[in-house]
CSV table of N, CA and C in Angstrom, one decimal:
chain,number,residue,atom,x,y,z
A,1,MET,N,67.8,6.5,32.0
A,1,MET,CA,66.5,5.9,31.6
A,1,MET,C,65.8,5.5,32.8
A,2,ARG,N,64.4,5.6,32.7
A,2,ARG,CA,63.6,5.3,33.8
A,2,ARG,C,62.4,4.5,33.3
A,3,ILE,N,62.0,3.4,34.0
A,3,ILE,CA,60.9,2.5,33.6
A,3,ILE,C,59.8,2.7,34.6
A,4,GLY,N,58.6,2.7,34.1
A,4,GLY,CA,57.4,2.8,35.0
A,4,GLY,C,56.4,1.7,34.6
A,5,ILE,N,55.6,1.3,35.5
A,5,ILE,CA,54.5,0.3,35.3
A,5,ILE,C,53.2,0.9,35.8
A,6,GLY,N,52.2,0.6,35.0
A,6,GLY,CA,50.8,1.1,35.4
A,6,GLY,C,49.8,0.0,35.3
A,7,TYR,N,48.8,0.1,36.1
A,7,TYR,CA,47.7,-0.9,36.1
A,7,TYR,C,46.4,-0.2,36.4
A,8,ASP,N,45.3,-0.7,35.8
A,8,ASP,CA,44.0,-0.2,36.2
A,8,ASP,C,43.0,-1.2,35.9
A,9,ILE,N,41.9,-1.2,36.6
A,9,ILE,CA,40.8,-2.1,36.4
A,9,ILE,C,39.5,-1.4,36.7
A,10,HIS,N,38.5,-1.6,35.8
A,10,HIS,CA,37.2,-1.0,36.0
A,10,HIS,C,36.1,-2.0,35.7
A,11,ARG,N,35.1,-1.9,36.4
A,11,ARG,CA,33.9,-2.8,36.3
A,11,ARG,C,33.1,-2.4,35.0
A,12,LEU,N,32.7,-3.5,34.3
A,12,LEU,CA,31.8,-3.3,33.2
A,12,LEU,C,30.3,-3.2,33.7
A,13,VAL,N,29.6,-2.2,33.2
A,13,VAL,CA,28.2,-1.9,33.6
A,13,VAL,C,27.4,-1.5,32.4
A,14,PRO,N,26.1,-1.7,32.4
A,14,PRO,CA,25.2,-1.1,31.4
A,14,PRO,C,25.2,0.4,31.5
A,15,ASN,N,24.8,1.0,30.4
A,15,ASN,CA,24.5,2.5,30.3
A,15,ASN,C,25.7,3.3,30.5
A,16,ARG,N,26.9,2.8,30.1
A,16,ARG,CA,28.1,3.6,30.1
A,16,ARG,C,28.8,3.4,28.8
A,17,ARG,N,29.6,4.4,28.3
A,17,ARG,CA,30.4,4.2,27.1
A,17,ARG,C,31.6,3.4,27.5
A,18,LEU,N,32.1,2.6,26.5
A,18,LEU,CA,33.4,1.9,26.6
A,18,LEU,C,34.4,2.7,25.9
A,19,VAL,N,35.4,3.3,26.6
A,19,VAL,CA,36.4,4.1,26.0
A,19,VAL,C,37.7,3.5,26.4
A,20,LEU,N,38.6,3.2,25.4
A,20,LEU,CA,39.9,2.7,25.7
A,20,LEU,C,40.9,3.4,24.8
A,21,GLY,N,41.9,4.1,25.4
A,21,GLY,CA,42.9,4.8,24.7
A,21,GLY,C,42.3,6.0,23.9
A,22,GLY,N,41.2,6.5,24.4
A,22,GLY,CA,40.5,7.6,23.7
A,22,GLY,C,39.6,7.2,22.6
A,23,VAL,N,39.4,5.9,22.4
A,23,VAL,CA,38.6,5.4,21.3
A,23,VAL,C,37.3,4.8,21.9
A,24,GLU,N,36.2,5.2,21.4
A,24,GLU,CA,34.9,4.6,21.9
A,24,GLU,C,34.7,3.3,21.1
A,25,ILE,N,34.6,2.2,21.9
A,25,ILE,CA,34.4,0.9,21.4
A,25,ILE,C,32.9,0.5,21.4
A,26,PRO,N,32.3,0.1,20.3
A,26,PRO,CA,30.9,-0.3,20.4
A,26,PRO,C,30.7,-1.5,21.4
A,27,SER,N,29.9,-1.3,22.3
A,27,SER,CA,29.7,-2.4,23.3
A,27,SER,C,28.4,-2.1,24.1
A,28,GLU,N,27.7,-3.2,24.5
A,28,GLU,CA,26.5,-3.0,25.4
A,28,GLU,C,26.9,-2.6,26.8
A,29,LEU,N,28.2,-2.8,27.2
A,29,LEU,CA,28.6,-2.5,28.5
A,29,LEU,C,29.8,-1.5,28.4
A,30,GLY,N,29.9,-0.6,29.4
A,30,GLY,CA,30.9,0.4,29.5
A,30,GLY,C,31.6,0.3,30.8
A,31,LEU,N,32.7,1.0,31.0
A,31,LEU,CA,33.4,1.0,32.2
A,31,LEU,C,32.9,2.0,33.2
A,32,LEU,N,32.8,1.6,34.5
A,32,LEU,CA,32.3,2.4,35.5
A,32,LEU,C,33.5,3.2,36.2
A,33,GLY,N,33.3,4.5,36.4
A,33,GLY,CA,34.4,5.2,37.0
A,33,GLY,C,34.0,6.7,37.2
A,34,HIS,N,34.8,7.4,37.9
A,34,HIS,CA,34.5,8.8,38.2
A,34,HIS,C,34.6,9.6,36.9
A,35,SER,N,35.7,9.3,36.2
A,35,SER,CA,35.9,10.0,34.9
A,35,SER,C,35.2,9.2,33.8
A,36,ASP,N,35.8,9.2,32.6
A,36,ASP,CA,35.2,8.4,31.5
A,36,ASP,C,35.7,6.9,31.7
A,37,ALA,N,36.5,6.7,32.7
A,37,ALA,CA,36.9,5.3,33.1
A,37,ALA,C,37.7,4.6,32.0
A,38,ASP,N,38.5,5.4,31.3
A,38,ASP,CA,39.4,4.8,30.3
A,38,ASP,C,40.6,4.1,31.0
A,39,ALA,N,40.4,2.9,31.2
A,39,ALA,CA,41.4,2.1,32.0
A,39,ALA,C,42.8,2.1,31.3
A,40,LEU,N,42.8,2.1,30.0
A,40,LEU,CA,44.1,2.1,29.3
A,40,LEU,C,44.8,3.4,29.5
A,41,ALA,N,44.2,4.5,29.3
A,41,ALA,CA,44.8,5.8,29.6
A,41,ALA,C,45.2,5.9,31.0
A,42,HIS,N,44.4,5.5,32.0
A,42,HIS,CA,44.8,5.5,33.4
A,42,HIS,C,46.1,4.7,33.7
A,43,ALA,N,46.2,3.5,33.1
A,43,ALA,CA,47.4,2.7,33.3
A,43,ALA,C,48.6,3.4,32.7
A,44,ILE,N,48.4,4.0,31.6
A,44,ILE,CA,49.6,4.7,31.0
A,44,ILE,C,50.0,5.9,31.8
A,45,ILE,N,49.0,6.6,32.3
A,45,ILE,CA,49.3,7.8,33.2
A,45,ILE,C,50.1,7.3,34.4
A,46,ASP,N,49.6,6.2,35.1
A,46,ASP,CA,50.3,5.7,36.2
A,46,ASP,C,51.8,5.2,35.9
A,47,SER,N,51.9,4.6,34.7
A,47,SER,CA,53.3,4.2,34.3
A,47,SER,C,54.2,5.4,34.2
A,48,LEU,N,53.7,6.5,33.6
A,48,LEU,CA,54.5,7.7,33.4
A,48,LEU,C,54.9,8.3,34.8
A,49,PHE,N,53.9,8.5,35.6
A,49,PHE,CA,54.1,9.1,36.9
A,49,PHE,C,55.1,8.2,37.8
A,50,GLY,N,54.9,6.9,37.6
A,50,GLY,CA,55.8,6.0,38.4
A,50,GLY,C,57.2,6.1,37.9
A,51,ALA,N,57.4,6.1,36.6
A,51,ALA,CA,58.8,6.2,36.1
A,51,ALA,C,59.5,7.5,36.5
A,52,ALA,N,58.7,8.6,36.6
A,52,ALA,CA,59.3,9.9,37.0
A,52,ALA,C,59.2,10.1,38.5
A,53,ALA,N,58.8,9.1,39.3
A,53,ALA,CA,58.6,9.2,40.7
A,53,ALA,C,57.8,10.4,41.2
A,54,LEU,N,56.6,10.5,40.4
A,54,LEU,CA,55.7,11.6,40.7
A,54,LEU,C,54.4,11.2,41.4
A,55,GLY,N,54.4,10.0,42.0
A,55,GLY,CA,53.2,9.5,42.6
A,55,GLY,C,52.4,8.8,41.7
A,56,ASP,N,51.1,8.8,41.9
A,56,ASP,CA,50.1,8.1,41.0
A,56,ASP,C,49.0,9.0,40.5
A,57,ILE,N,48.2,8.4,39.7
A,57,ILE,CA,47.1,9.2,39.0
A,57,ILE,C,46.2,9.8,40.1
A,58,GLY,N,45.9,9.1,41.2
A,58,GLY,CA,45.1,9.6,42.2
A,58,GLY,C,45.6,10.9,42.9
A,59,ARG,N,46.9,11.0,42.9
A,59,ARG,CA,47.6,12.2,43.5
A,59,ARG,C,47.3,13.4,42.7
A,60,HIS,N,47.4,13.2,41.4
A,60,HIS,CA,47.3,14.4,40.5
A,60,HIS,C,45.8,14.6,40.0
A,61,PHE,N,45.0,13.6,39.9
A,61,PHE,CA,43.7,13.7,39.4
A,61,PHE,C,42.7,12.9,40.3
A,62,PRO,N,42.5,13.3,41.5
A,62,PRO,CA,41.8,12.5,42.5
A,62,PRO,C,40.3,12.3,42.1
A,63,ASP,N,39.8,11.1,42.4
A,63,ASP,CA,38.4,10.9,42.0
A,63,ASP,C,37.5,11.5,43.0
A,64,THR,N,38.0,12.2,44.1
A,64,THR,CA,37.2,12.9,45.0
A,64,THR,C,37.0,14.4,44.6
A,65,ASP,N,37.7,14.7,43.5
A,65,ASP,CA,37.6,16.1,43.0
A,65,ASP,C,36.5,16.2,42.0
A,66,PRO,N,35.5,17.0,42.2
A,66,PRO,CA,34.4,17.2,41.2
A,66,PRO,C,34.9,17.6,39.8
A,67,ARG,N,36.1,18.3,39.7
A,67,ARG,CA,36.6,18.7,38.4
A,67,ARG,C,36.8,17.5,37.5
A,68,TYR,N,37.0,16.3,38.0
A,68,TYR,CA,37.3,15.2,37.2
A,68,TYR,C,36.1,14.3,37.0
A,69,LYS,N,34.9,14.7,37.4
A,69,LYS,CA,33.7,13.9,37.2
A,69,LYS,C,33.5,13.9,35.7
A,70,ASP,N,33.4,12.7,35.1
A,70,ASP,CA,33.2,12.4,33.7
A,70,ASP,C,34.3,13.0,32.8
A,71,ALA,N,35.5,13.2,33.4
A,71,ALA,CA,36.6,13.8,32.7
A,71,ALA,C,37.0,13.0,31.5
A,72,ASP,N,37.5,13.6,30.4
A,72,ASP,CA,38.0,12.9,29.3
A,72,ASP,C,39.5,12.5,29.7
A,73,SER,N,39.7,11.2,29.8
A,73,SER,CA,41.0,10.7,30.2
A,73,SER,C,42.1,11.1,29.3
A,74,MET,N,41.8,11.4,28.0
A,74,MET,CA,42.9,11.8,27.1
A,74,MET,C,43.4,13.2,27.4
A,75,VAL,N,42.5,14.0,28.0
A,75,VAL,CA,43.0,15.3,28.5
A,75,VAL,C,43.9,15.1,29.7
A,76,LEU,N,43.5,14.2,30.6
A,76,LEU,CA,44.4,13.9,31.7
A,76,LEU,C,45.7,13.3,31.2
A,77,LEU,N,45.7,12.5,30.2
A,77,LEU,CA,46.9,11.9,29.7
A,77,LEU,C,47.8,13.0,29.1
A,78,LYS,N,47.2,13.9,28.4
A,78,LYS,CA,48.0,15.1,27.8
A,78,LYS,C,48.6,15.9,28.9
A,79,ASP,N,47.9,16.1,30.0
A,79,ASP,CA,48.4,16.9,31.1
A,79,ASP,C,49.5,16.1,31.8
A,80,ALA,N,49.4,14.8,31.9
A,80,ALA,CA,50.4,13.9,32.5
A,80,ALA,C,51.7,14.0,31.6
A,81,CYS,N,51.6,14.0,30.3
A,81,CYS,CA,52.7,14.1,29.4
A,81,CYS,C,53.4,15.4,29.6
A,82,SER,N,52.6,16.5,29.8
A,82,SER,CA,53.2,17.8,30.0
A,82,SER,C,54.0,17.8,31.3
A,83,LEU,N,53.5,17.2,32.3
A,83,LEU,CA,54.2,17.2,33.6
A,83,LEU,C,55.5,16.3,33.5
A,84,ILE,N,55.4,15.3,32.7
A,84,ILE,CA,56.6,14.5,32.5
A,84,ILE,C,57.7,15.4,31.9
A,85,LYS,N,57.4,16.1,30.9
A,85,LYS,CA,58.3,17.0,30.2
A,85,LYS,C,58.8,18.1,31.1
A,86,GLU,N,57.9,18.7,31.9
A,86,GLU,CA,58.3,19.7,32.8
A,86,GLU,C,59.3,19.2,33.9
A,87,ASN,N,59.3,17.9,34.1
A,87,ASN,CA,60.2,17.3,35.1
A,87,ASN,C,61.5,16.8,34.5
A,88,GLY,N,61.7,17.1,33.2
A,88,GLY,CA,62.9,16.8,32.5
A,88,GLY,C,63.0,15.4,31.9
A,89,TYR,N,61.9,14.9,31.5
A,89,TYR,CA,61.9,13.6,30.9
A,89,TYR,C,61.3,13.6,29.5
A,90,LYS,N,61.8,12.7,28.6
A,90,LYS,CA,61.2,12.4,27.3
A,90,LYS,C,60.7,11.0,27.3
A,91,ILE,N,59.5,10.8,26.8
A,91,ILE,CA,58.9,9.5,26.6
A,91,ILE,C,59.5,8.8,25.4
A,92,ILE,N,60.1,7.6,25.7
A,92,ILE,CA,60.7,6.8,24.6
A,92,ILE,C,59.7,5.9,24.0
A,93,ASN,N,59.0,5.1,24.8
A,93,ASN,CA,58.0,4.2,24.3
A,93,ASN,C,57.0,3.7,25.4
A,94,ILE,N,55.9,3.2,24.9
A,94,ILE,CA,54.8,2.7,25.8
A,94,ILE,C,54.4,1.3,25.3
A,95,ASP,N,54.3,0.4,26.2
A,95,ASP,CA,53.9,-1.0,25.9
A,95,ASP,C,52.7,-1.3,26.8
A,96,THR,N,51.6,-1.7,26.2
A,96,THR,CA,50.4,-2.0,27.0
A,96,THR,C,49.7,-3.3,26.7
A,97,ASN,N,48.9,-3.7,27.6
A,97,ASN,CA,48.0,-4.9,27.5
A,97,ASN,C,46.6,-4.4,27.9
A,98,ILE,N,45.6,-4.8,27.2
A,98,ILE,CA,44.2,-4.7,27.6
A,98,ILE,C,43.7,-6.1,27.8
A,99,ILE,N,43.2,-6.4,28.9
A,99,ILE,CA,42.7,-7.7,29.2
A,99,ILE,C,41.2,-7.6,29.3
A,100,ALA,N,40.5,-8.2,28.3
A,100,ALA,CA,39.0,-8.1,28.2
A,100,ALA,C,38.5,-9.4,27.6
A,101,GLN,N,37.5,-9.9,28.2
A,101,GLN,CA,36.9,-11.1,27.5
A,101,GLN,C,35.9,-10.6,26.4
A,102,THR,N,35.3,-9.5,26.6
A,102,THR,CA,34.4,-8.9,25.6
A,102,THR,C,34.5,-7.4,25.8
A,103,PRO,N,34.3,-6.6,24.7
A,103,PRO,CA,34.2,-7.0,23.3
A,103,PRO,C,35.5,-7.4,22.7
A,104,ARG,N,35.5,-7.8,21.5
A,104,ARG,CA,36.7,-8.2,20.7
A,104,ARG,C,37.4,-6.8,20.4
A,105,LEU,N,38.6,-6.7,20.8
A,105,LEU,CA,39.3,-5.4,20.6
A,105,LEU,C,40.2,-5.3,19.4
A,106,SER,N,40.6,-6.5,18.8
A,106,SER,CA,41.6,-6.4,17.8
A,106,SER,C,41.2,-5.5,16.6
A,107,PRO,N,39.9,-5.3,16.2
A,107,PRO,CA,39.6,-4.4,15.2
A,107,PRO,C,39.9,-2.9,15.5
A,108,HIS,N,40.1,-2.6,16.8
A,108,HIS,CA,40.3,-1.2,17.3
A,108,HIS,C,41.7,-0.9,17.6
A,109,ILE,N,42.6,-1.8,17.6
A,109,ILE,CA,44.0,-1.6,18.1
A,109,ILE,C,44.7,-0.5,17.4
A,110,GLU,N,44.6,-0.4,16.1
A,110,GLU,CA,45.3,0.6,15.3
A,110,GLU,C,44.8,2.0,15.6
A,111,ASN,N,43.4,2.1,15.8
A,111,ASN,CA,42.8,3.4,16.1
A,111,ASN,C,43.2,3.8,17.5
A,112,ILE,N,43.3,2.9,18.4
A,112,ILE,CA,43.8,3.2,19.8
A,112,ILE,C,45.2,3.7,19.8
A,113,ARG,N,46.1,3.0,19.0
A,113,ARG,CA,47.5,3.4,18.9
A,113,ARG,C,47.6,4.8,18.4
A,114,ALA,N,46.8,5.1,17.3
A,114,ALA,CA,46.9,6.4,16.7
A,114,ALA,C,46.4,7.5,17.6
A,115,SER,N,45.3,7.2,18.4
A,115,SER,CA,44.8,8.1,19.3
A,115,SER,C,45.8,8.5,20.4
A,116,LEU,N,46.4,7.4,21.0
A,116,LEU,CA,47.4,7.6,22.0
A,116,LEU,C,48.7,8.4,21.5
A,117,ALA,N,49.1,8.0,20.3
A,117,ALA,CA,50.3,8.7,19.7
A,117,ALA,C,50.0,10.2,19.5
A,118,SER,N,48.8,10.5,19.0
A,118,SER,CA,48.5,11.9,18.8
A,118,SER,C,48.5,12.7,20.1
A,119,VAL,N,47.8,12.2,21.1
A,119,VAL,CA,47.7,12.9,22.3
A,119,VAL,C,49.1,13.0,23.0
A,120,MET,N,49.9,11.9,22.9
A,120,MET,CA,51.2,11.9,23.6
A,120,MET,C,52.3,12.5,22.8
A,121,GLU,N,51.9,13.0,21.5
A,121,GLU,CA,52.9,13.6,20.6
A,121,GLU,C,54.1,12.6,20.4
A,122,LEU,N,53.8,11.4,20.1
A,122,LEU,CA,54.8,10.3,19.8
A,122,LEU,C,54.5,9.7,18.4
A,123,ASP,N,55.5,9.2,17.8
A,123,ASP,CA,55.3,8.4,16.6
A,123,ASP,C,54.6,7.1,17.0
A,124,ILE,N,53.7,6.7,16.1
A,124,ILE,CA,52.8,5.5,16.4
A,124,ILE,C,53.7,4.3,16.7
A,125,SER,N,54.9,4.3,16.1
A,125,SER,CA,55.8,3.1,16.3
A,125,SER,C,56.3,3.0,17.7
A,126,CYS,N,56.1,4.1,18.5
A,126,CYS,CA,56.5,4.1,19.9
A,126,CYS,C,55.4,3.6,20.9
A,127,ILE,N,54.2,3.2,20.3
A,127,ILE,CA,53.1,2.8,21.1
A,127,ILE,C,52.7,1.4,20.7
A,128,SER,N,52.7,0.5,21.7
A,128,SER,CA,52.3,-0.9,21.5
A,128,SER,C,51.0,-1.1,22.3
A,129,VAL,N,50.0,-1.6,21.7
A,129,VAL,CA,48.7,-2.0,22.3
A,129,VAL,C,48.4,-3.4,22.0
A,130,LYS,N,48.3,-4.3,23.0
A,130,LYS,CA,47.9,-5.7,22.8
A,130,LYS,C,46.7,-6.0,23.5
A,131,ALA,N,45.9,-6.9,22.9
A,131,ALA,CA,44.6,-7.3,23.6
A,131,ALA,C,44.7,-8.8,24.0
A,132,ARG,N,44.2,-9.1,25.1
A,132,ARG,CA,44.2,-10.4,25.7
A,132,ARG,C,42.9,-10.7,26.3
A,133,THR,N,42.6,-12.0,26.5
A,133,THR,CA,41.4,-12.4,27.3
A,133,THR,C,42.0,-13.1,28.5
A,134,ASN,N,41.1,-13.5,29.4
A,134,ASN,CA,41.5,-14.3,30.6
A,134,ASN,C,40.9,-15.7,30.5
A,135,GLU,N,40.6,-16.1,29.3
A,135,GLU,CA,40.1,-17.5,29.1
A,135,GLU,C,39.0,-17.9,30.1
A,136,GLY,N,38.1,-16.9,30.3
A,136,GLY,CA,36.9,-17.2,31.1
A,136,GLY,C,37.1,-17.3,32.6
A,137,GLN,N,38.3,-16.9,33.0
A,137,GLN,CA,38.6,-16.9,34.5
A,137,GLN,C,38.5,-15.5,35.1
A,138,ASP,N,38.2,-15.4,36.3
A,138,ASP,CA,38.1,-14.3,37.2
A,138,ASP,C,37.1,-13.3,36.7
A,139,SER,N,37.1,-12.0,37.3
A,139,SER,CA,36.1,-11.0,36.9
A,139,SER,C,36.2,-10.6,35.4
A,140,VAL,N,37.5,-10.6,34.9
A,140,VAL,CA,37.6,-10.2,33.5
A,140,VAL,C,37.0,-11.3,32.6
A,141,GLY,N,37.4,-12.6,32.9
A,141,GLY,CA,36.9,-13.7,32.1
A,141,GLY,C,35.4,-13.9,32.2
A,142,GLU,N,34.8,-13.4,33.3
A,142,GLU,CA,33.4,-13.5,33.5
A,142,GLU,C,32.7,-12.3,33.0
A,143,LYS,N,33.4,-11.4,32.2
A,143,LYS,CA,32.8,-10.2,31.5
A,143,LYS,C,32.3,-9.2,32.5
A,144,GLN,N,32.9,-9.1,33.7
A,144,GLN,CA,32.5,-8.2,34.7
A,144,GLN,C,33.5,-7.0,34.8
A,145,SER,N,34.7,-7.1,34.2
A,145,SER,CA,35.6,-6.0,34.3
A,145,SER,C,36.6,-6.0,33.1
A,146,ILE,N,37.4,-4.9,33.0
A,146,ILE,CA,38.5,-4.9,32.0
A,146,ILE,C,39.7,-4.4,32.8
A,147,VAL,N,40.8,-4.9,32.5
A,147,VAL,CA,42.1,-4.6,33.1
A,147,VAL,C,43.0,-4.0,32.0
A,148,ALA,N,43.8,-3.0,32.4
A,148,ALA,CA,44.8,-2.4,31.5
A,148,ALA,C,46.1,-2.4,32.2
A,149,GLN,N,47.2,-2.7,31.5
A,149,GLN,CA,48.6,-2.7,32.1
A,149,GLN,C,49.4,-1.8,31.1
A,150,ALA,N,50.4,-1.1,31.7
A,150,ALA,CA,51.2,-0.3,30.8
A,150,ALA,C,52.6,-0.2,31.4
A,151,VAL,N,53.6,-0.2,30.5
A,151,VAL,CA,55.0,0.0,30.9
A,151,VAL,C,55.5,1.1,30.0
A,152,CYS,N,56.3,2.0,30.6
A,152,CYS,CA,56.9,3.1,29.8
A,152,CYS,C,58.4,3.2,30.0
A,153,LEU,N,59.0,3.7,29.1
A,153,LEU,CA,60.5,4.1,29.2
A,153,LEU,C,60.6,5.6,29.0
A,154,LEU,N,61.2,6.2,30.0
A,154,LEU,CA,61.5,7.6,29.9
A,154,LEU,C,63.0,7.8,29.9
A,155,GLU,N,63.4,8.9,29.3
A,155,GLU,CA,64.8,9.3,29.2
A,155,GLU,C,65.0,10.7,29.8
A,156,ASN,N,66.0,11.0,30.5
A,156,ASN,CA,66.3,12.3,31.0
A,156,ASN,C,66.6,13.2,29.8
A,157,ILE,N,66.0,14.4,29.7
A,157,ILE,CA,66.3,15.3,28.6
A,157,ILE,C,67.7,16.0,28.9
C-alpha cells in the first residue's frame, strides 16, 4: 500500500469559471491558473503522483507548456490515473477537502464525487469530498482563494 498527499491553491478572480472536480460551480469569481485551475483535480493528481513516487503535477503537466493552456484538468486527471496503472498501482480510495469561504459547495458535493468517480473509473464510494471554510481567516477566509487537499491510497497490482 502507498499513501499520497496533494495540495493546491488558486486565487479567485472575476471573469473566470469556477471548476472543482470537473463540475462548474455557479459563482461570480473563478480560479486563476494556466489550465482551467481545477484545484481539486490538481490536488488529487499530486496525491496520486506522490504515492507512486512519480514527482508532482508540474513535472508531468508544466504550466510553462502551451499545450496545457486552458486545459481541462479532468483530462489531466484521467492521464494521471493511466500513468498510475502503467506503473503497477491500483487506486483504492481518495479523500479530499475543499476549503472555500464562498461559494457554498455542499449542494455540489455529490456531482463532484460522481464526476471524479467517472473519470477515475472508481466506484463513487471510493471518493470522499468534504467542504470547509476558514472562518473568515487568511486569503481563503477573505474570499481571495480556494484550497484543495487530497489523500489517496494506492495498492500494488
